[in-house]
Coordinates of C-alpha atoms in Angstrom, one line a residue:
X1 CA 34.0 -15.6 -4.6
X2 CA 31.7 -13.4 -2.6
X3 CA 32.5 -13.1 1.2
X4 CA 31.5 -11.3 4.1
X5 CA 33.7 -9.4 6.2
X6 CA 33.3 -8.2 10.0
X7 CA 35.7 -6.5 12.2
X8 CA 34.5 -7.3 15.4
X9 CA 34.2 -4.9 19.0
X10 CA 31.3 -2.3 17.7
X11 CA 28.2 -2.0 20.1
X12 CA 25.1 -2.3 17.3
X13 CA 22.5 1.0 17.9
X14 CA 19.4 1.9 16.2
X15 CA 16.1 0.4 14.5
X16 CA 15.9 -1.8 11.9
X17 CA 12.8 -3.1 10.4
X18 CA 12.3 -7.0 9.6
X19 CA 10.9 -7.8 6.6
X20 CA 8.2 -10.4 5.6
X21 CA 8.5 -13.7 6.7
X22 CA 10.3 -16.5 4.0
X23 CA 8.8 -19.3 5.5
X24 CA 4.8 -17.8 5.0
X25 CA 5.2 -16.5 1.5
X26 CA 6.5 -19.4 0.0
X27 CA 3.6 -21.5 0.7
X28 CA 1.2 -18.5 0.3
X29 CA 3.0 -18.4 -3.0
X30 CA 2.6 -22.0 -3.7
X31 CA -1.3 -21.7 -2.7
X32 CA -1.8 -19.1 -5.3
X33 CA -2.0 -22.2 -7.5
X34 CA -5.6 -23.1 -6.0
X35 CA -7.4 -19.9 -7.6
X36 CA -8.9 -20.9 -10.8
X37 CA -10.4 -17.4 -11.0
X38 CA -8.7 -13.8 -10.4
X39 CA -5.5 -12.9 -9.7
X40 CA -3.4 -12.8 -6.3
X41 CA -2.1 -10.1 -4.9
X42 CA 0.6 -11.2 -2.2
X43 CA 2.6 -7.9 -0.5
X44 CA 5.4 -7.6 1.8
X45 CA 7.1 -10.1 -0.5
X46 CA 10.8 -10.0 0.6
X47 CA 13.5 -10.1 -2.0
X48 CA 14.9 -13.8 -1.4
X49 CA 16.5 -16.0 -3.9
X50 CA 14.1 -18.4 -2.7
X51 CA 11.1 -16.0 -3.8
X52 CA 12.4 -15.6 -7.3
X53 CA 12.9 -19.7 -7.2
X54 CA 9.2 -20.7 -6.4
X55 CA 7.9 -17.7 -8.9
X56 CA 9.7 -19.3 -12.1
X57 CA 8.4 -22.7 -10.6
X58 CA 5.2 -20.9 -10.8
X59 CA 5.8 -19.8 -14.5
X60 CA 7.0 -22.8 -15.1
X61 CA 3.8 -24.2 -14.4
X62 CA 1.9 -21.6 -16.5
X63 CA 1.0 -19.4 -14.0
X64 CA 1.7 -15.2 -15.2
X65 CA 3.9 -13.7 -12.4
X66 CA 5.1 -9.9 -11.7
X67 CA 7.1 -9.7 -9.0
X68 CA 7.7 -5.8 -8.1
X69 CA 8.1 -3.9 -5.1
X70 CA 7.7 -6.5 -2.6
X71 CA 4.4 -7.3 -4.0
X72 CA 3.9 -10.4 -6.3
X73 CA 0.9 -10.9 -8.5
X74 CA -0.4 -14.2 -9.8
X75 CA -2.9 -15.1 -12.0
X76 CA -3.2 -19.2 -12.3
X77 CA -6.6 -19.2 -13.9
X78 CA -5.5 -20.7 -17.2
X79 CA -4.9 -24.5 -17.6
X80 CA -2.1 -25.6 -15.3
X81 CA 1.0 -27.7 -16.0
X82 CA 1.4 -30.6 -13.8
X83 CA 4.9 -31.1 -13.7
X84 CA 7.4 -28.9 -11.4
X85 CA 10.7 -30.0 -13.5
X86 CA 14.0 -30.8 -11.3
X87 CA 16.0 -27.7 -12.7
X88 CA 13.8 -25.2 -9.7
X89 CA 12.8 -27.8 -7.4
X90 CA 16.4 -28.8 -7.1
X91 CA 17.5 -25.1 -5.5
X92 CA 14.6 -25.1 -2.8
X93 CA 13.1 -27.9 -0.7
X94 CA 9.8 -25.0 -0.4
X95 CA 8.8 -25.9 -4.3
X96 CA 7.4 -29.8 -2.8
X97 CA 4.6 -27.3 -1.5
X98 CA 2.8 -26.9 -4.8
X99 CA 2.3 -30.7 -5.1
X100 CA -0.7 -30.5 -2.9
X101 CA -2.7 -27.8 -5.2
X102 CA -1.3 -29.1 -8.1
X103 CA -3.4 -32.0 -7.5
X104 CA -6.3 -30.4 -6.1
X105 CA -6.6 -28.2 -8.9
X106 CA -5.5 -30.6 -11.9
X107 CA -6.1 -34.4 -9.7
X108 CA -2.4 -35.0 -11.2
X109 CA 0.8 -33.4 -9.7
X110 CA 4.5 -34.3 -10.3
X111 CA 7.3 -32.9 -9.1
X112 CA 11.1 -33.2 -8.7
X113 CA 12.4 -34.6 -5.7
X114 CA 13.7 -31.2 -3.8
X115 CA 17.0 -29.5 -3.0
X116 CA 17.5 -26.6 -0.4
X117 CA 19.5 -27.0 2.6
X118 CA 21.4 -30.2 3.3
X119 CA 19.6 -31.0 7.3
X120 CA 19.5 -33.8 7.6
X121 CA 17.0 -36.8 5.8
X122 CA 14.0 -34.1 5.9
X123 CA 11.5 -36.9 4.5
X124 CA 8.6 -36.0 2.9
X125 CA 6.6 -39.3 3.7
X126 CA 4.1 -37.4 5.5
X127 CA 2.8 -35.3 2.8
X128 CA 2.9 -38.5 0.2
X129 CA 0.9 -40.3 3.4
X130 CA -1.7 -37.2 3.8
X131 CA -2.2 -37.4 -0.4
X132 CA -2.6 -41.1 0.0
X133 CA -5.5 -40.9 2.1
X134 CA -7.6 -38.4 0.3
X135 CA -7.8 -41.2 -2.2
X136 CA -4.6 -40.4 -4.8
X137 CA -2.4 -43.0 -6.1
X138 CA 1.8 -42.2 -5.2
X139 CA 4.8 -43.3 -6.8
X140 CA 8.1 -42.6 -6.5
X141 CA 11.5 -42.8 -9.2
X142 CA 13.2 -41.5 -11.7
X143 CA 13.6 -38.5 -9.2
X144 CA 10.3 -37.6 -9.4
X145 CA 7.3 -38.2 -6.9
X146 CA 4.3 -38.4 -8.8
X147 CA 0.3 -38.1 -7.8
X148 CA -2.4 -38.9 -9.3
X149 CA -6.4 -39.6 -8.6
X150 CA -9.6 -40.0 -10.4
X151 CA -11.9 -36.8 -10.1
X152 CA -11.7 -34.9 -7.1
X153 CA -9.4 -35.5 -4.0
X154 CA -12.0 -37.1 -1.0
X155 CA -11.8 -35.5 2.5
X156 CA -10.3 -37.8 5.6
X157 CA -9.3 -38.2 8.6
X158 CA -5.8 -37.9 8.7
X159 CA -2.7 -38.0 11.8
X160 CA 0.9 -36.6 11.2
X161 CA 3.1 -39.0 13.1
X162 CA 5.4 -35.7 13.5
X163 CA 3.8 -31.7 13.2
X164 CA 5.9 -31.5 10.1
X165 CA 5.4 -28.2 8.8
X166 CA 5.7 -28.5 5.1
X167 CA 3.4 -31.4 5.4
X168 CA 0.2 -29.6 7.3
X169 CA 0.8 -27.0 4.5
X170 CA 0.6 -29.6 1.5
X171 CA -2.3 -31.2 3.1
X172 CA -4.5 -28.4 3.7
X173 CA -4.2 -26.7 0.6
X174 CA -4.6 -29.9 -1.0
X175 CA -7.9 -30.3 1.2
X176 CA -9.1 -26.9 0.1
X177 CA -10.9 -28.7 -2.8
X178 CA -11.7 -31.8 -2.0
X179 CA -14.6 -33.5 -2.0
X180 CA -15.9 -33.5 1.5
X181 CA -14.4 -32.8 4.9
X182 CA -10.9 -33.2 6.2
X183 CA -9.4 -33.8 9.7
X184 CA -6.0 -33.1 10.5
X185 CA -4.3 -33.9 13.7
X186 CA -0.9 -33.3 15.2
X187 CA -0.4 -30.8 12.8
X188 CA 2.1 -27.8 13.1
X189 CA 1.4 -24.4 14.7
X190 CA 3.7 -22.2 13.4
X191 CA 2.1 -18.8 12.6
X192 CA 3.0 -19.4 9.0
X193 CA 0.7 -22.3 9.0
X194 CA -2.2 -19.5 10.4
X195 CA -1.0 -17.0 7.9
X196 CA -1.7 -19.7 5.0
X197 CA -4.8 -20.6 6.6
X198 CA -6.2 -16.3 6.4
X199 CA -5.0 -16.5 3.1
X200 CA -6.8 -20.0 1.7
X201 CA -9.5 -18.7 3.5
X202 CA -9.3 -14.9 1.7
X203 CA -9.7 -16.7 -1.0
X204 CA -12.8 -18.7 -0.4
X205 CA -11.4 -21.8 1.6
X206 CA -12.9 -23.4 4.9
X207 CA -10.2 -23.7 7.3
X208 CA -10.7 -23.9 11.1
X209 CA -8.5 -24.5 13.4
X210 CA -4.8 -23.3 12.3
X211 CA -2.8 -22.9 15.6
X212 CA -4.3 -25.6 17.4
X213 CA -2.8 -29.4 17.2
X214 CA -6.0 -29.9 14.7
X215 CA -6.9 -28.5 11.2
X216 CA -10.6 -28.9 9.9
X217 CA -10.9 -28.3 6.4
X218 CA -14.8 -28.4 4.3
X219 CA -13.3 -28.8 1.0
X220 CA -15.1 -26.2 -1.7
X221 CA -15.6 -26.3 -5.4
X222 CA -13.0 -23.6 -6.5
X223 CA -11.2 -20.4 -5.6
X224 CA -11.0 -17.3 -6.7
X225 CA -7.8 -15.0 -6.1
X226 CA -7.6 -11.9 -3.0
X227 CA -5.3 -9.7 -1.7
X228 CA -2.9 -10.9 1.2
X229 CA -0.1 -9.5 3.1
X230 CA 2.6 -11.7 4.5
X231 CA 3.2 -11.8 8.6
X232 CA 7.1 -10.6 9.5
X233 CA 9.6 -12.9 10.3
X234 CA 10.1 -14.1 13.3
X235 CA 13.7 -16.0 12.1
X236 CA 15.3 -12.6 11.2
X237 CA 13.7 -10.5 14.1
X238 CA 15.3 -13.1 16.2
X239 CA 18.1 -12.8 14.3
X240 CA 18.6 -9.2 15.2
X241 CA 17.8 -9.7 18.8
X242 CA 20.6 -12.2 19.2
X243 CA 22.8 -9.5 17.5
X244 CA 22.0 -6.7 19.9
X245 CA 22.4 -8.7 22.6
X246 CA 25.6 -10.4 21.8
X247 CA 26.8 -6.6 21.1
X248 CA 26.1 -5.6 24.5
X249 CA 23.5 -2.9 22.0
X250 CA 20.4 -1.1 22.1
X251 CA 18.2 -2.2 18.9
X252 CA 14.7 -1.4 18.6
X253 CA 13.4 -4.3 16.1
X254 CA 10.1 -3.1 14.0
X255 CA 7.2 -5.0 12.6
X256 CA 8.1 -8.1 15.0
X257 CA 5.4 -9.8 16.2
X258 CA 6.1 -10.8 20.1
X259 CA 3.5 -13.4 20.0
X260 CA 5.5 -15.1 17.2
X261 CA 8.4 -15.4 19.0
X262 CA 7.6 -15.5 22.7
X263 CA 10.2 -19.0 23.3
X264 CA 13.1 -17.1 22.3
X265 CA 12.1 -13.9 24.2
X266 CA 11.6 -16.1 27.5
X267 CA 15.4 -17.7 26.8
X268 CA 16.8 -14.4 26.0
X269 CA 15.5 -13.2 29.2
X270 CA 16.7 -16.1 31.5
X271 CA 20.2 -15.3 30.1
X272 CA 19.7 -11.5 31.3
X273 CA 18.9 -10.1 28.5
X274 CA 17.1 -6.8 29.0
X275 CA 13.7 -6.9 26.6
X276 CA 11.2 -4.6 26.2
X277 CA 7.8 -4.6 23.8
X278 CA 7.2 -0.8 22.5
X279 CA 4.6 0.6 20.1
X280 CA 7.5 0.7 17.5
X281 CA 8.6 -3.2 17.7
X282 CA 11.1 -4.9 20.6
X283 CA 13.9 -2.9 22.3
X284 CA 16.5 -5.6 22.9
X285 CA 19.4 -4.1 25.3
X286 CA 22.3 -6.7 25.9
X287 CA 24.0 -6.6 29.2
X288 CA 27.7 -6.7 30.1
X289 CA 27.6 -10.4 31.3
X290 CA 25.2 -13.3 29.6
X291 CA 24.6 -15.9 31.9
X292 CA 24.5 -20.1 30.5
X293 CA 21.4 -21.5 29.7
X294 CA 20.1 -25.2 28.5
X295 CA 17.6 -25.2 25.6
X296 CA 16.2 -27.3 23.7
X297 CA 14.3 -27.0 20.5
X298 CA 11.1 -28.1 19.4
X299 CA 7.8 -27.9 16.8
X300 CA 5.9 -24.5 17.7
X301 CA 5.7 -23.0 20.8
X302 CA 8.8 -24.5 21.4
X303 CA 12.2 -22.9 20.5
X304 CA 12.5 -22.5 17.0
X305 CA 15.0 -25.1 15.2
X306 CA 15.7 -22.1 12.7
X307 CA 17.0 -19.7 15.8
X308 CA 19.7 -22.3 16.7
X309 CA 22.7 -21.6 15.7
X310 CA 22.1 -18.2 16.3
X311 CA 21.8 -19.2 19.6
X312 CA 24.4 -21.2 20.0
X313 CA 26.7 -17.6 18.7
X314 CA 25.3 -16.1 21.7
X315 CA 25.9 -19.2 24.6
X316 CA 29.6 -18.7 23.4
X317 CA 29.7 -15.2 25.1
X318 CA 27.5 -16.9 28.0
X319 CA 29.4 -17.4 32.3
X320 CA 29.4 -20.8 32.6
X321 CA 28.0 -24.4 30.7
X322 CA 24.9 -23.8 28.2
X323 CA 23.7 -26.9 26.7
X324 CA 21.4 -26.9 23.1
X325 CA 19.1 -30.2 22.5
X326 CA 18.3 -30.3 18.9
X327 CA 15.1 -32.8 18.4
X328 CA 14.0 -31.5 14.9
X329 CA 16.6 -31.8 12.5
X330 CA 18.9 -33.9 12.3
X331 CA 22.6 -33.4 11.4
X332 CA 21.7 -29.3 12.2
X333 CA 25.4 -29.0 13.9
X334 CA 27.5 -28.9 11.3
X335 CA 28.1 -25.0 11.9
X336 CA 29.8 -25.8 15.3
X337 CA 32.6 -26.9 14.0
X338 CA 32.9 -23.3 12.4
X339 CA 32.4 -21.6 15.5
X340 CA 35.9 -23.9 16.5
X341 CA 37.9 -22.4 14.2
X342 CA 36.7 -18.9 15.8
X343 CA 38.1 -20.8 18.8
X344 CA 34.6 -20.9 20.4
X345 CA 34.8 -23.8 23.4
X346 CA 32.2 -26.2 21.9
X347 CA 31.6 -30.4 22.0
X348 CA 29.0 -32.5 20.3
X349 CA 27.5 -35.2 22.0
X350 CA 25.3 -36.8 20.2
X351 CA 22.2 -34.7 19.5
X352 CA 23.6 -31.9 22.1
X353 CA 26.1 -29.4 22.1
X354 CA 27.9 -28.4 25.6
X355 CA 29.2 -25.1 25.6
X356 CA 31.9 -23.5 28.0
X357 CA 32.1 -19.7 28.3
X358 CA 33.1 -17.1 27.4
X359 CA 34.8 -18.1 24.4
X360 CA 37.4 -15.7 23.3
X361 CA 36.2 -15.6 19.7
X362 CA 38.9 -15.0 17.3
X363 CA 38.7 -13.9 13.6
X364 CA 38.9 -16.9 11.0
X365 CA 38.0 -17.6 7.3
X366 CA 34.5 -19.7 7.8
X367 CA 32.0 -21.4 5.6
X368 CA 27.9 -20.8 5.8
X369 CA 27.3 -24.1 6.0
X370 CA 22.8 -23.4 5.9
X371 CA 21.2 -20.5 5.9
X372 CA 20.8 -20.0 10.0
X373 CA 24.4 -20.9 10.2
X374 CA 25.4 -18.1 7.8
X375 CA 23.8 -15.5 9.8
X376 CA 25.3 -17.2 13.0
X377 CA 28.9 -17.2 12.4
X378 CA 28.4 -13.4 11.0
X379 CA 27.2 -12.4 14.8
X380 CA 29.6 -14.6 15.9
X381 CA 32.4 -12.0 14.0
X382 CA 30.7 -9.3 15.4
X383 CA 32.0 -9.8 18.8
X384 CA 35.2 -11.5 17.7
X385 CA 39.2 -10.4 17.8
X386 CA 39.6 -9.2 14.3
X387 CA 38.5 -9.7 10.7
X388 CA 36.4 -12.9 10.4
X389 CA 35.8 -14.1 6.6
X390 CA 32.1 -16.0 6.1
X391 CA 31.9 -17.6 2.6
X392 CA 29.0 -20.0 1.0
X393 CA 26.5 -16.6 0.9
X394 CA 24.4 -18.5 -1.4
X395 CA 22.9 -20.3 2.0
X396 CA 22.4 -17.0 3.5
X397 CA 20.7 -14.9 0.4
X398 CA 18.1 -17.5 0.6
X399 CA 16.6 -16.3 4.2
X400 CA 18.2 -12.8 4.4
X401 CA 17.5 -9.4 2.8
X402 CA 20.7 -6.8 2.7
X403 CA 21.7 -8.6 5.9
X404 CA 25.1 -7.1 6.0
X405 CA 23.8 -3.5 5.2
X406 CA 20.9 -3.9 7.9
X407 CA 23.9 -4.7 10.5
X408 CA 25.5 -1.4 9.0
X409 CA 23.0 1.2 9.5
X410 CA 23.2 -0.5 13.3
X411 CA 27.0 0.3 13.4
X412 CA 28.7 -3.4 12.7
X413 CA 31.8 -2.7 10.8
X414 CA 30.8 -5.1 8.2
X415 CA 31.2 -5.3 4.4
X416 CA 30.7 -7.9 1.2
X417 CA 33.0 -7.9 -1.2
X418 CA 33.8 -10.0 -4.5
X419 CA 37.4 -11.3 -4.3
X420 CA 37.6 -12.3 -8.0
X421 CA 39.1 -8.9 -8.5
X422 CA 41.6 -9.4 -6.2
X423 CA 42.8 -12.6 -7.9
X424 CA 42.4 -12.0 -11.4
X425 CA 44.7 -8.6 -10.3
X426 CA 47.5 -11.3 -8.8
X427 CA 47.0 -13.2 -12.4
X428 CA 48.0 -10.4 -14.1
X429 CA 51.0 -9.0 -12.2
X430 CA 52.0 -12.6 -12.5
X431 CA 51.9 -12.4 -16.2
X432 CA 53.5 -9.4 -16.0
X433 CA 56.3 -10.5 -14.2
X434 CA 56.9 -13.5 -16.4
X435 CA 57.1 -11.5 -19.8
X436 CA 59.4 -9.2 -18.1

């Protein structure tokens, strides 16, 4: 078993560079599906298990991939399976996303029902609904969600009952080549959803309006491949802020985009947080005392969902009550019961949680239970009495790149180690001891 191990007390100094963002090159990726012609270049690729997961999808699918040096280039223009089979859709919720130009390119997609992190019900009714309307026939069973129409898709007018993400990415690229226009409204604005948008548009798309609340798409015959490099991420440059400040450090933060992440840098700040934008990325300083602050998180410009439980690391050092309202996911608080047993002061009511600080974090043996909660309970340890243990990695590999090492070079006293050594050492001195 692979584990993580910080000794806390170490101020974190230096620069660390983010890499590109997870959540805009898995769709991108997804997309590449829509070029008939060419090949796609995508660079800043980071090295994610969840990158590696959506390119055999990809192959699966009979797309040629070469993933090297952060760059990964796809060439789709051969005929295209339809189905995405359950044994890669089941790692990654992300591989849904190549439903929509699996039936814009081949009028038939069908994919397994997806796996990823356990948050909550995370339905995928809104993408079926947005299929739905463009004229395609949807059924669900078997594990399998299945879509299929005659000819080309048909543009519509169409309204997300919640600005679902996933959903305004499977819809546009879906769109892309439909017959007609498309309307979308209450749709996200995440810059990832901008991001794809440049890209389907790189490629010969008609997207307008990516950002706003609505989408305008004038669907286009085909697509040929381009070049496109992936925005940072926002989720692990936040990540590092929260990590200087919770250190009482000095970190510059390179290729983070303010504009991405301008909710947590206005919370950061009310807490006392000293931030400053450079040429080189953001300076995040961390004072000696964190004051309590009530968020609550929402779809884009609100406060991310993915920044908290990293948040909720840094309210534990906070003077005083900090509440966190969490109205996107549900079920998202399952790492507070980790930060407990780190003896963090923490209660759930309902979807809240009321924090009293300081906690006096102790070191404990904890379990990742998501991705964001991995990283969480690892800055947690960085400013807790003694050696605290973080298991369940899996979670974190998805969403992190050297994560440990990064918080290294910064000066956390951090390492990951494999403990099946250790026990297959106690097997046999035990074995040893017996036939003695």
């Amino acid at each position: 078993m692979e584990k993580i191990i910080v000794r806390g007390g170490n101020r974190l100094n230096g620069t660390v560079r983010v890499e590109g963002a997870k959540n805009a090159v898995l769709p991108v990726l997804a997309a590449t599906l829509l070029a008939s012609e060419g090949k796609n270049i995508i660079s800043d690729v980071p090295t994610l298990s969840d990158v590696y997961t959506i390119n055999e999808v990809l192959r699966n699918l009979n797309a040629d991939v070469v993933f090297e040096n952060n760059q990964v280039i796809v060439d789709a223009s051969k005929e295209l399976n339809v189905e995405a089979p359950f044994e890669f859709v089941r790692k990654m919720r992300a591989s849904i996303l190549v439903m929509g130009p699996l039936l814009a390119r081949n009028s038939h997609a069908r994919v397994a029902l997806p796996g990823g992190c356990a948050i909550g019900s995370r339905p995928i009714e809104q993408h079926l609904k947005g299929f739905e309307a463009m004229g395609a026939k949807v059924t669900v069973g078997n594990g399998f969600v299945e879509a299929k129409v005659e000819g080309r898709l048909k543009g519509a007018k169409i309204y997300l009952d919640f600005p679902s993400v996933g959903a305004t990415e499977n819809i546009m690229t879906a769109a892309v080549l439909a017959e007609g226009t498309t309307i979308l409204d209450n749709v996200a604005k995440e810059p990832e959803i901008v991001d794809l948008a440049n890209f389907l548009n790189a490629m010969g798309a008609k997207v307008r309006g990516a950002g706003t609340g609505t989408i305008r798409i004038e669907g286009v015959e085909k697509l040929r491949g381009t070049n496109h490099a992936v925005i940072p991420d926002r989720i692990e440059a936040g990540t590092f802020m929260v990590a200087a400040a919770i250190t009482q450090g000095n970190v510059v933060i390179e290729n983070a985009v303010p504009e991405h992440i301008s909710s947590l840098i206005a919370k950061m700040k009310e807490m006392g947080v000293n931030i400053i934008e450079e040429e080189e990325g953001i300076r995040v300083i961390g004072p000696e005392t964190l004051k309590a602050v009530d968020l609550k998180t929402m779809p884009h410009p609100g406060f991310p969902t993915d920044m908290q439980s990293q948040m909720m690391a840094l309210l534990l050092k906070a003077e005083g009550t900090s509440m966190i309202t969490e109205t996107v996911f549900e079920n998202r608080f399952m790492h507070a019961e980790e930060f407990r047993r780190m003896n963090g002061d923490i209660k759930i009511e309902g979807r809240s949680v009321v924090m009293n600080g300081p906690s006096t974090l102790q070191g404990a043996e904890v379990a990742a239970t998501d991705l964001r909660a991995g990283a969480a309970l690892i800055l947690a340890g960085l400013v807790a009495d003694g050696h605290t243990r973080v298991t369940e990695l899996k979670h974190l590999d998805r969403g992190y790149v050297n994560f440990h090492q990064k918080l290294a070079g910064l000066g956390a006293d951090i390492e990951r180690v494999t403990e099946v050594v250790a026990e297959k050492a106690t097997q046999e001195t035990t074995q040893s001891n017996v036939h003695a």
